[in-house]
mmCIF file of C-alpha atoms and ligand atoms in Angstrom:
data_model
loop_
_atom_site.group_PDB
_atom_site.id
_atom_site.type_symbol
_atom_site.label_atom_id
_atom_site.label_comp_id
_atom_site.label_asym_id
_atom_site.label_seq_id
_atom_site.Cartn_x
_atom_site.Cartn_y
_atom_site.Cartn_z
ATOM 1 C CA UNK I 12 0.000 0.000 0.000
ATOM 2 C CA UNK I 13 0.919 3.616 -0.354
ATOM 3 C CA UNK I 14 0.069 5.948 2.523
ATOM 4 C CA UNK I 15 -1.557 9.195 1.396
ATOM 5 C CA UNK I 16 -1.928 10.875 4.768
ATOM 6 C CA UNK I 17 -1.298 10.229 8.453
ATOM 7 C CA UNK I 18 -3.256 12.063 11.104
ATOM 8 C CA UNK I 19 -2.133 12.316 14.741
ATOM 9 C CA UNK I 20 -5.071 12.928 17.043
ATOM 10 C CA UNK I 21 -4.589 13.691 20.739
ATOM 11 C CA UNK I 22 -7.558 13.106 22.993
ATOM 12 C CA UNK I 23 -8.182 13.760 26.646
ATOM 13 C CA UNK I 24 -10.304 10.995 28.195
ATOM 14 C CA UNK I 25 -11.585 11.666 31.729
ATOM 15 C CA UNK I 26 -11.536 8.549 33.949
ATOM 16 C CA UNK I 27 -14.717 7.649 35.866
ATOM 17 C CA UNK I 28 -12.617 7.479 39.061
ATOM 18 C CA UNK I 29 -8.960 8.134 39.904
ATOM 19 C CA UNK I 30 -6.715 5.096 39.291
ATOM 20 C CA UNK I 31 -3.935 4.705 41.855
ATOM 21 C CA UNK I 32 -0.998 2.365 41.303
ATOM 22 C CA UNK I 33 2.419 2.020 42.969
ATOM 23 C CA UNK I 34 3.692 4.670 40.507
ATOM 24 C CA UNK I 35 1.018 7.344 40.961
ATOM 25 C CA UNK I 36 -2.583 8.479 40.659
ATOM 26 C CA UNK I 37 -4.184 9.253 37.302
ATOM 27 C CA UNK I 38 -7.506 11.049 36.775
ATOM 28 C CA UNK I 39 -7.488 11.124 32.995
ATOM 29 C CA UNK I 40 -5.923 9.485 29.986
ATOM 30 C CA UNK I 41 -3.961 11.548 27.458
ATOM 31 C CA UNK I 42 -4.132 9.353 24.355
ATOM 32 C CA UNK I 43 -2.423 9.586 20.974
ATOM 33 C CA UNK I 44 -4.512 8.065 18.186
ATOM 34 C CA UNK I 45 -3.044 7.441 14.732
ATOM 35 C CA UNK I 46 -5.248 7.455 11.647
ATOM 36 C CA UNK I 47 -3.893 6.826 8.179
ATOM 37 C CA UNK I 48 -5.341 6.642 4.709
ATOM 38 C CA UNK I 49 -4.421 4.599 1.685
ATOM 39 C CA UNK I 50 -6.223 4.584 -1.677
ATOM 40 C CA UNK I 51 -8.335 1.664 -0.459
ATOM 41 C CA UNK I 52 -8.968 2.120 3.243
ATOM 42 C CA UNK I 53 -8.302 4.002 6.432
ATOM 43 C CA UNK I 54 -6.584 2.472 9.475
ATOM 44 C CA UNK I 55 -6.607 3.286 13.178
ATOM 45 C CA UNK I 56 -4.085 2.672 15.947
ATOM 46 C CA UNK I 57 -3.834 3.776 19.567
ATOM 47 C CA UNK I 58 -0.627 4.575 21.418
ATOM 48 C CA UNK I 59 -0.668 3.191 24.989
ATOM 49 C CA UNK I 60 2.024 5.514 26.352
ATOM 50 C CA UNK I 61 0.939 7.450 29.461
ATOM 51 C CA UNK I 62 1.234 11.225 29.841
ATOM 52 C CA UNK I 63 4.304 10.782 32.078
ATOM 53 C CA UNK I 64 7.136 8.204 31.955
ATOM 54 C CA UNK I 65 6.032 6.350 35.119
ATOM 55 C CA UNK I 66 4.939 2.914 33.875
ATOM 56 C CA UNK I 67 7.703 2.819 31.254
ATOM 57 C CA UNK I 68 10.193 5.288 29.808
ATOM 58 C CA UNK I 69 7.814 6.199 26.987
ATOM 59 C CA UNK I 70 5.283 9.013 27.352
ATOM 60 C CA UNK I 71 2.700 10.548 25.079
ATOM 61 C CA UNK I 72 4.465 13.770 24.025
ATOM 62 C CA UNK I 73 7.647 11.859 23.182
ATOM 63 C CA UNK I 74 5.701 9.154 21.366
ATOM 64 C CA UNK I 75 3.962 11.780 19.255
ATOM 65 C CA UNK I 76 7.286 13.378 18.308
ATOM 66 C CA UNK I 77 8.807 9.998 17.432
ATOM 67 C CA UNK I 78 5.791 9.124 15.287
ATOM 68 C CA UNK I 79 5.775 12.518 13.536
ATOM 69 C CA UNK I 80 9.528 13.078 13.147
ATOM 70 C CA UNK I 81 10.980 9.556 12.891
ATOM 71 C CA UNK I 82 8.498 6.831 12.028
ATOM 72 C CA UNK I 83 6.118 8.464 9.571
ATOM 73 C CA UNK I 84 8.934 10.096 7.511
ATOM 74 C CA UNK I 85 10.538 6.627 7.133
ATOM 75 C CA UNK I 86 7.176 5.226 6.123
ATOM 76 C CA UNK I 87 6.682 7.932 3.475
ATOM 77 C CA UNK I 88 10.252 7.483 2.234
ATOM 78 C CA UNK I 89 9.687 3.733 1.819
ATOM 79 C CA UNK I 90 6.915 4.372 -0.738
ATOM 80 C CA UNK I 91 4.949 1.131 -1.061
ATOM 81 C CA UNK I 92 4.836 -0.585 2.333
ATOM 82 C CA UNK I 93 3.200 -3.618 3.879
ATOM 83 C CA UNK I 94 2.643 -4.134 7.591
ATOM 84 C CA UNK I 95 4.959 -7.141 7.437
ATOM 85 C CA UNK I 96 7.811 -4.846 6.318
ATOM 86 C CA UNK I 97 7.080 -2.034 8.803
ATOM 87 C CA UNK I 98 9.509 -3.450 11.380
ATOM 88 C CA UNK I 99 12.419 -3.214 8.909
ATOM 89 C CA UNK I 100 11.394 0.260 7.754
ATOM 90 C CA UNK I 101 11.662 1.639 11.313
ATOM 91 C CA UNK I 102 14.397 -0.722 12.596
ATOM 92 C CA UNK I 103 16.997 2.073 12.809
ATOM 93 C CA UNK I 104 14.866 3.827 15.459
ATOM 94 C CA UNK I 105 15.832 2.250 18.795
ATOM 95 C CA UNK I 106 13.114 1.430 21.285
ATOM 96 C CA UNK I 107 9.929 3.538 21.251
ATOM 97 C CA UNK I 108 7.882 0.374 20.986
ATOM 98 C CA UNK I 109 4.604 2.030 22.004
ATOM 99 C CA UNK I 110 5.012 4.634 19.254
ATOM 100 C CA UNK I 111 5.877 1.930 16.696
ATOM 101 C CA UNK I 112 2.943 -0.204 17.806
ATOM 102 C CA UNK I 113 0.445 2.602 17.216
ATOM 103 C CA UNK I 114 1.652 3.169 13.640
ATOM 104 C CA UNK I 115 1.968 -0.542 12.866
ATOM 105 C CA UNK I 116 -1.586 -1.140 14.117
ATOM 106 C CA UNK I 117 -2.975 1.644 11.908
ATOM 107 C CA UNK I 118 -1.165 0.108 8.914
ATOM 108 C CA UNK I 119 -2.405 -3.383 9.736
ATOM 109 C CA UNK I 120 -5.950 -2.117 10.246
ATOM 110 C CA UNK I 121 -5.920 -0.387 6.832
ATOM 111 C CA UNK I 122 -4.458 -3.454 5.145
ATOM 112 C CA UNK I 123 -7.036 -5.782 6.702
ATOM 113 C CA UNK I 124 -9.960 -3.442 6.030
ATOM 114 C CA UNK I 125 -8.910 -3.289 2.376
ATOM 115 C CA UNK I 126 -9.000 -7.083 2.161
ATOM 116 C CA UNK I 127 -12.099 -7.539 4.345
ATOM 117 C CA UNK I 128 -10.338 -9.676 6.969
ATOM 118 C CA UNK I 129 -10.781 -9.224 10.721
ATOM 119 C CA UNK I 130 -7.718 -8.768 12.950
ATOM 120 C CA UNK I 131 -8.795 -11.754 15.044
ATOM 121 C CA UNK I 132 -8.886 -13.997 11.977
ATOM 122 C CA UNK I 133 -5.583 -12.595 10.692
ATOM 123 C CA UNK I 134 -3.844 -13.241 14.031
ATOM 124 C CA UNK I 135 -5.277 -16.752 14.279
ATOM 125 C CA UNK I 136 -7.751 -16.383 17.140
ATOM 126 C CA UNK I 137 -9.634 -19.536 18.137
ATOM 127 C CA UNK I 138 -12.185 -17.852 20.457
ATOM 128 C CA UNK I 139 -15.093 -15.515 19.804
ATOM 129 C CA UNK I 140 -15.011 -13.880 23.253
ATOM 130 C CA UNK I 141 -12.509 -13.081 25.995
ATOM 131 C CA UNK I 142 -12.835 -13.548 29.759
ATOM 132 C CA UNK I 143 -12.815 -10.081 31.279
ATOM 133 C CA UNK I 144 -10.913 -9.125 34.407
ATOM 134 C CA UNK I 145 -10.710 -5.855 36.281
ATOM 135 C CA UNK I 146 -7.723 -4.057 37.772
ATOM 136 C CA UNK I 147 -8.497 -2.436 41.138
ATOM 137 C CA UNK I 148 -6.423 0.569 42.140
ATOM 138 C CA UNK I 149 -4.863 1.104 45.564
ATOM 139 C CA UNK I 150 -7.555 2.417 47.938
ATOM 140 C CA UNK I 151 -7.272 4.585 51.069
ATOM 141 C CA UNK I 152 -8.852 2.032 53.410
ATOM 142 C CA UNK I 153 -9.809 -1.657 53.526
ATOM 143 C CA UNK I 154 -13.584 -0.929 53.765
ATOM 144 C CA UNK I 155 -13.350 1.174 50.591
ATOM 145 C CA UNK I 156 -11.450 -1.644 48.870
ATOM 146 C CA UNK I 157 -14.122 -4.180 49.845
ATOM 147 C CA UNK I 158 -16.828 -1.837 48.476
ATOM 148 C CA UNK I 159 -15.014 -1.395 45.177
ATOM 149 C CA UNK I 160 -14.258 -5.114 44.750
ATOM 150 C CA UNK I 161 -17.851 -6.005 45.711
ATOM 151 C CA UNK I 162 -19.197 -3.634 43.049
ATOM 152 C CA UNK I 163 -16.994 -5.207 40.334
ATOM 153 C CA UNK I 164 -18.042 -8.716 41.373
ATOM 154 C CA UNK I 165 -21.678 -7.568 41.201
ATOM 155 C CA UNK I 166 -20.971 -6.151 37.728
ATOM 156 C CA UNK I 167 -19.959 -9.651 36.656
ATOM 157 C CA UNK I 168 -16.158 -9.550 36.612
ATOM 158 C CA UNK I 169 -14.954 -13.116 37.171
ATOM 159 C CA UNK I 170 -11.392 -12.075 38.054
ATOM 160 C CA UNK I 171 -10.043 -9.315 40.282
ATOM 161 C CA UNK I 172 -6.526 -7.868 40.134
ATOM 162 C CA UNK I 173 -5.409 -5.800 43.108
ATOM 163 C CA UNK I 174 -2.721 -3.201 42.642
ATOM 164 C CA UNK I 175 -0.216 -3.514 45.504
ATOM 165 C CA UNK I 176 2.780 -1.642 46.898
ATOM 166 C CA UNK I 177 4.818 -1.867 50.122
ATOM 167 C CA UNK I 178 2.329 -1.103 52.913
ATOM 168 C CA UNK I 179 -0.671 -2.220 50.817
ATOM 169 C CA UNK I 180 -0.237 -5.908 50.065
ATOM 170 C CA UNK I 181 -0.808 -8.829 52.457
ATOM 171 C CA UNK I 182 -3.482 -7.050 54.532
ATOM 172 C CA UNK I 183 -5.756 -5.995 51.624
ATOM 173 C CA UNK I 184 -5.312 -9.380 49.916
ATOM 174 C CA UNK I 185 -6.235 -11.179 53.158
ATOM 175 C CA UNK I 186 -9.262 -8.900 53.602
ATOM 176 C CA UNK I 187 -10.552 -9.548 50.066
ATOM 177 C CA UNK I 188 -10.090 -13.328 50.460
ATOM 178 C CA UNK I 189 -11.745 -13.304 53.875
ATOM 179 C CA UNK I 190 -14.701 -11.195 52.724
ATOM 180 C CA UNK I 191 -15.411 -12.708 49.293
ATOM 181 C CA UNK I 192 -14.225 -16.283 49.787
ATOM 182 C CA UNK I 193 -11.902 -18.747 48.109
ATOM 183 C CA UNK I 194 -13.745 -18.956 44.780
ATOM 184 C CA UNK I 195 -12.890 -15.446 43.571
ATOM 185 C CA UNK I 196 -10.120 -15.501 40.966
ATOM 186 C CA UNK I 197 -7.594 -13.113 42.481
ATOM 187 C CA UNK I 198 -4.170 -11.799 41.471
ATOM 188 C CA UNK I 199 -1.914 -8.851 42.334
ATOM 189 C CA UNK I 200 0.251 -6.363 40.403
ATOM 190 C CA UNK I 201 3.123 -4.423 42.010
ATOM 191 C CA UNK I 202 4.359 -2.446 38.977
ATOM 192 C CA UNK I 203 8.004 -2.918 40.108
ATOM 193 C CA UNK I 204 7.482 -1.508 43.617
ATOM 194 C CA UNK I 205 9.512 -4.143 45.530
ATOM 195 C CA UNK I 206 13.168 -5.060 45.989
ATOM 196 C CA UNK I 207 14.937 -8.399 46.070
ATOM 197 C CA UNK I 208 15.140 -8.120 49.863
ATOM 198 C CA UNK I 209 11.299 -8.180 50.055
ATOM 199 C CA UNK I 210 11.184 -11.853 49.009
ATOM 200 C CA UNK I 211 10.223 -13.177 52.463
ATOM 201 C CA UNK I 212 7.523 -10.553 52.823
ATOM 202 C CA UNK I 213 6.086 -11.363 49.382
ATOM 203 C CA UNK I 214 6.028 -15.065 50.338
ATOM 204 C CA UNK I 215 3.353 -13.942 52.805
ATOM 205 C CA UNK I 216 1.015 -13.740 49.783
ATOM 206 C CA UNK I 217 1.335 -17.515 49.276
ATOM 207 C CA UNK I 218 -1.416 -18.163 51.827
ATOM 208 C CA UNK I 219 -4.095 -16.604 49.595
ATOM 209 C CA UNK I 220 -4.131 -18.844 46.526
ATOM 210 C CA UNK I 221 -3.400 -16.041 44.050
ATOM 211 C CA UNK I 222 -3.344 -16.765 40.327
ATOM 212 C CA UNK I 223 -0.130 -14.777 40.033
ATOM 213 C CA UNK I 224 2.104 -12.002 41.350
ATOM 214 C CA UNK I 225 2.764 -9.505 38.543
ATOM 215 C CA UNK I 226 6.051 -7.616 38.112
ATOM 216 C CA UNK I 227 7.167 -7.292 41.749
ATOM 217 C CA UNK I 228 10.718 -6.095 40.886
ATOM 218 C CA UNK I 229 12.359 -3.597 38.554
ATOM 219 C CA UNK I 230 11.771 -4.146 34.843
ATOM 220 C CA UNK I 231 15.506 -4.673 34.287
ATOM 221 C CA UNK I 232 15.815 -7.160 37.158
ATOM 222 C CA UNK I 233 14.798 -10.328 35.341
ATOM 223 C CA UNK I 234 17.442 -12.313 37.231
ATOM 224 C CA UNK I 235 15.997 -11.012 40.514
ATOM 225 C CA UNK I 236 12.590 -12.379 39.511
ATOM 226 C CA UNK I 237 14.205 -15.789 38.942
ATOM 227 C CA UNK I 238 15.582 -15.676 42.483
ATOM 228 C CA UNK I 239 12.239 -14.543 43.873
ATOM 229 C CA UNK I 240 10.430 -17.343 42.016
ATOM 230 C CA UNK I 241 12.468 -19.832 44.056
ATOM 231 C CA UNK I 242 11.333 -18.186 47.321
ATOM 232 C CA UNK I 243 7.588 -17.717 46.732
ATOM 233 C CA UNK I 244 5.021 -20.323 45.677
ATOM 234 C CA UNK I 245 2.699 -17.818 43.955
ATOM 235 C CA UNK I 246 3.456 -17.918 40.199
ATOM 236 C CA UNK I 247 5.489 -14.905 39.083
ATOM 237 C CA UNK I 248 4.133 -13.066 36.015
ATOM 238 C CA UNK I 249 6.203 -10.491 34.131
ATOM 239 C CA UNK I 250 4.710 -7.377 32.531
ATOM 240 C CA UNK I 251 7.149 -4.429 32.212
ATOM 241 C CA UNK I 252 10.178 -6.744 31.696
ATOM 242 C CA UNK I 253 8.704 -8.442 28.619
ATOM 243 C CA UNK I 254 9.573 -6.041 25.806
ATOM 244 C CA UNK I 255 9.976 -8.640 23.030
ATOM 245 C CA UNK I 256 9.640 -12.324 22.173
ATOM 246 C CA UNK I 257 13.353 -12.692 22.908
ATOM 247 C CA UNK I 258 12.901 -11.154 26.376
ATOM 248 C CA UNK I 259 10.045 -13.589 27.021
ATOM 249 C CA UNK I 260 12.052 -16.574 25.829
ATOM 250 C CA UNK I 261 15.035 -15.670 28.007
ATOM 251 C CA UNK I 262 12.984 -14.809 31.105
ATOM 252 C CA UNK I 263 11.244 -18.174 30.861
ATOM 253 C CA UNK I 264 14.528 -19.988 30.259
ATOM 254 C CA UNK I 265 16.100 -18.669 33.477
ATOM 255 C CA UNK I 266 12.956 -19.330 35.516
ATOM 256 C CA UNK I 267 11.990 -15.681 36.046
ATOM 257 C CA UNK I 268 8.309 -16.181 35.269
ATOM 258 C CA UNK I 269 5.690 -18.913 35.029
ATOM 259 C CA UNK I 270 3.116 -16.619 33.353
ATOM 260 C CA UNK I 271 3.411 -13.701 30.892
ATOM 261 C CA UNK I 272 1.249 -10.582 30.529
ATOM 262 C CA UNK I 273 1.111 -9.549 26.855
ATOM 263 C CA UNK I 274 0.587 -5.902 25.933
ATOM 264 C CA UNK I 275 1.123 -5.208 22.228
ATOM 265 C CA UNK I 276 2.193 -1.606 22.865
ATOM 266 C CA UNK I 277 4.937 -2.708 25.247
ATOM 267 C CA UNK I 278 6.451 -5.143 22.709
ATOM 268 C CA UNK I 279 6.159 -2.911 19.619
ATOM 269 C CA UNK I 280 2.963 -4.163 18.013
ATOM 270 C CA UNK I 281 0.585 -7.027 17.342
ATOM 271 C CA UNK I 282 3.027 -8.966 15.148
ATOM 272 C CA UNK I 283 5.631 -9.088 17.921
ATOM 273 C CA UNK I 284 2.857 -9.759 20.467
ATOM 274 C CA UNK I 285 1.918 -12.854 18.481
ATOM 275 C CA UNK I 286 5.582 -13.944 18.519
ATOM 276 C CA UNK I 287 5.588 -13.504 22.326
ATOM 277 C CA UNK I 288 2.448 -15.637 22.479
ATOM 278 C CA UNK I 289 4.056 -18.329 20.322
ATOM 279 C CA UNK I 290 7.320 -18.358 22.318
ATOM 280 C CA UNK I 291 5.372 -18.757 25.567
ATOM 281 C CA UNK I 292 3.166 -21.478 24.071
ATOM 282 C CA UNK I 293 6.251 -23.403 22.911
ATOM 283 C CA UNK I 294 7.630 -23.212 26.468
ATOM 284 C CA UNK I 295 4.329 -24.269 28.062
ATOM 285 C CA UNK I 296 3.887 -20.860 29.724
ATOM 286 C CA UNK I 297 0.316 -19.480 29.767
ATOM 287 C CA UNK I 298 -0.309 -15.842 28.814
ATOM 288 C CA UNK I 299 -3.055 -13.277 29.332
ATOM 289 C CA UNK I 300 -3.930 -9.953 27.756
ATOM 290 C CA UNK I 301 -2.848 -6.903 29.724
ATOM 291 C CA UNK I 302 -4.537 -3.532 29.538
ATOM 292 C CA UNK I 303 -3.353 0.077 29.399
ATOM 293 C CA UNK I 304 -6.729 1.797 29.899
ATOM 294 C CA UNK I 305 -7.165 1.795 26.148
ATOM 295 C CA UNK I 306 -10.067 3.494 24.425
ATOM 296 C CA UNK I 307 -12.299 1.287 22.278
ATOM 297 C CA UNK I 308 -9.681 1.448 19.494
ATOM 298 C CA UNK I 309 -6.944 -0.295 21.466
ATOM 299 C CA UNK I 310 -9.434 -2.462 23.352
ATOM 300 C CA UNK I 311 -10.852 -3.874 20.107
ATOM 301 C CA UNK I 312 -7.401 -4.863 18.855
ATOM 302 C CA UNK I 313 -6.436 -6.377 22.236
ATOM 303 C CA UNK I 314 -9.577 -8.527 22.165
ATOM 304 C CA UNK I 315 -8.568 -9.933 18.776
ATOM 305 C CA UNK I 316 -5.142 -10.937 20.101
ATOM 306 C CA UNK I 317 -6.584 -12.366 23.328
ATOM 307 C CA UNK I 318 -8.524 -14.892 21.226
ATOM 308 C CA UNK I 319 -5.306 -16.846 20.475
ATOM 309 C CA UNK I 320 -5.048 -20.326 21.994
ATOM 310 C CA UNK I 321 -2.432 -19.748 24.706
ATOM 311 C CA UNK I 322 -4.382 -16.859 26.290
ATOM 312 C CA UNK I 323 -5.695 -19.151 29.011
ATOM 313 C CA UNK I 324 -5.884 -16.747 31.964
ATOM 314 C CA UNK I 325 -8.526 -13.985 32.311
ATOM 315 C CA UNK I 326 -7.589 -10.670 30.694
ATOM 316 C CA UNK I 327 -7.238 -7.093 31.959
ATOM 317 C CA UNK I 328 -9.694 -6.125 29.214
ATOM 318 C CA UNK I 329 -12.622 -4.624 31.130
ATOM 319 C CA UNK I 330 -15.889 -3.132 29.946
ATOM 320 C CA UNK I 331 -15.608 0.446 28.636
ATOM 321 C CA UNK I 332 -17.518 1.747 31.682
ATOM 322 C CA UNK I 333 -14.769 0.531 34.063
ATOM 323 C CA UNK I 334 -12.724 3.507 32.892
ATOM 324 C CA UNK I 335 -14.848 5.791 30.725
ATOM 325 C CA UNK I 336 -18.347 7.265 30.965
ATOM 326 C CA UNK I 337 -18.068 7.823 27.199
ATOM 327 C CA UNK I 338 -15.761 5.581 25.181
ATOM 328 C CA UNK I 339 -14.321 6.741 21.878
ATOM 329 C CA UNK I 340 -16.117 3.898 20.080
ATOM 330 C CA UNK I 341 -19.336 2.009 20.703
ATOM 331 C CA UNK I 342 -18.853 0.757 24.263
ATOM 332 C CA UNK I 343 -17.587 -2.748 25.070
ATOM 333 C CA UNK I 344 -19.954 -4.483 27.477
ATOM 334 C CA UNK I 345 -19.570 -7.673 29.524
ATOM 335 C CA UNK I 346 -21.842 -10.579 28.670
ATOM 336 C CA UNK I 347 -21.632 -13.253 31.333
ATOM 337 C CA UNK I 348 -18.163 -12.073 32.388
ATOM 338 C CA UNK I 349 -16.874 -12.069 28.817
ATOM 339 C CA UNK I 350 -16.473 -9.540 26.012
ATOM 340 C CA UNK I 351 -17.156 -10.558 22.383
ATOM 341 C CA UNK I 352 -14.256 -10.135 19.947
ATOM 342 C CA UNK I 353 -15.153 -7.733 17.103
ATOM 343 C CA UNK I 354 -15.763 -9.546 13.834
ATOM 344 C CA UNK I 355 -15.671 -6.729 11.252
ATOM 345 C CA UNK I 356 -12.710 -6.044 8.936
ATOM 346 C CA UNK I 357 -9.511 -4.846 10.623
ATOM 347 C CA UNK I 358 -9.926 -3.980 14.294
ATOM 348 C CA UNK I 359 -13.673 -3.883 13.618
ATOM 349 C CA UNK I 360 -14.473 -0.504 15.185
ATOM 350 C CA UNK I 361 -13.948 3.190 14.454
ATOM 351 C CA UNK I 362 -14.246 6.240 16.720
ATOM 352 C CA UNK I 363 -17.646 7.919 17.013
ATOM 353 C CA UNK I 364 -17.076 11.201 15.109
ATOM 354 C CA UNK I 365 -18.900 13.451 17.621
ATOM 355 C CA UNK I 366 -17.009 11.935 20.563
ATOM 356 C CA UNK I 367 -13.690 12.228 18.778
ATOM 357 C CA UNK I 368 -14.393 15.871 17.978
ATOM 358 C CA UNK I 369 -15.429 16.617 21.540
ATOM 359 C CA UNK I 370 -12.423 14.997 23.267
ATOM 360 C CA UNK I 371 -9.783 15.990 20.711
ATOM 361 C CA UNK I 372 -7.156 18.402 22.054
ATOM 362 C CA UNK I 373 -4.885 18.546 19.007
ATOM 363 C CA UNK I 374 -4.899 17.252 15.436
ATOM 364 C CA UNK I 375 -1.885 17.142 13.108
ATOM 365 C CA UNK I 376 -1.817 16.058 9.474
ATOM 366 C CA UNK I 377 1.304 14.549 7.897
ATOM 367 C CA UNK I 378 1.664 14.080 4.139
ATOM 368 C CA UNK I 379 4.423 12.614 1.929
HETATM 369 C C1 NPQ W 411 -0.479 -2.805 34.356
HETATM 370 N N1 NPQ W 411 -2.626 -1.718 33.677
HETATM 371 O O1 NPQ W 411 -0.873 -3.932 34.127
HETATM 372 C C2 NPQ W 411 -1.215 -1.579 33.827
HETATM 373 C C3 NPQ W 411 -0.722 -0.331 34.403
HETATM 374 C C4 NPQ W 411 -1.345 0.921 33.956
HETATM 375 C C5 NPQ W 411 -4.954 -2.221 33.907
HETATM 376 O O2 NPQ W 411 -3.462 -2.396 35.667
HETATM 377 C C6 NPQ W 411 -3.425 5.453 33.828
HETATM 378 C C7 NPQ W 411 -3.195 5.160 35.158
HETATM 379 C C8 NPQ W 411 -3.101 4.545 32.873
HETATM 380 C C9 NPQ W 411 -2.607 3.960 35.507
HETATM 381 C C10 NPQ W 411 -2.172 2.389 32.266
HETATM 382 C C11 NPQ W 411 -3.607 -2.122 34.508
HETATM 383 C C12 NPQ W 411 -2.516 3.332 33.220
HETATM 384 C C13 NPQ W 411 -2.264 3.050 34.539
HETATM 385 C C14 NPQ W 411 -1.605 1.220 32.671
HETATM 386 C C15 NPQ W 411 -1.686 1.831 34.901
HETATM 387 O O3 NPQ W 411 0.564 -2.669 34.934
HETATM 388 MG MG1 MG W 412 1.070 -4.774 35.163
#
């Protein structure tokens, strides 16, 4: 295909409630959306970078500059491009995987729309729906936590993930187990808030039959996770550390994780995300779909990926109303604890024009 125009659209999405993690509190989501046009179709992609470099080193302003000044010029210079060749076209740009993922997804969406194939079919999904989980932020008190968790269980979420940090870990987990019983599927996510020396403390979580303990240590401390895995019985899952299929392969090989969270933005796109999935499957390591508080654009694409066979644990793909009173697309809604995977061509959804116009803070057009 030849790209005629690329549009960078920044939108400001208010969150229904503040989301607190070990790295900070967020009240809104500053999202970069990429739209491109070919002669045959348009394509959409969402950049999962946050407004500040707190989850990873990438952040929205930087991602937008990399897309506008580095990636798109290489794309235009390449002339005819296919999604399969995009990786080579931008290979000289180091890192910036979230920025690359957004552009690659827009290309893939356009390519698939032009040929009438859904992303889920293209990626090789075997399911038509995905088990939905919810990520629960750090609360001020245990009673508030129990209220919030109770409301999500009432809303039909079959799996709860508690965000933890030093000072908010064993006690809230014990309280949720005690109050809601042993049948609730429960897991925790530390977003790198612990140190190797916390291993004995983290072993205190073993009493609560958690599905997994996500990214307790620094993203660069894969070896530390291998050591920790020998000291705690709860399966260790890596998120931030898994930046590629190679990283996944090596982390598994040294025993750093028994489960992998897959986020396409973090690994540079859906093609690499599928390679992560395949590497984990070959090693007998189950995976699940992470979430970055995506709008309907990113959520739709994540659902397609989460339909692949080795996605055997519940996802962090929640209903739109978990985060947004008004999603950018038609809202995603839970049916019996699951969300249907879109079936239309490409990612299967597009933004609602009025909503896009209302939430848009900045729009830039790039041409060859
Ligand atoms: C995680 N996601 O698995 C991430 C972290 C994350 C669903 O827990 C605004 C505020 C945006 C906090 C995006 C979930 C965020 C955010 C992602 C946290 O680690
Ligand atoms: Mg995580």
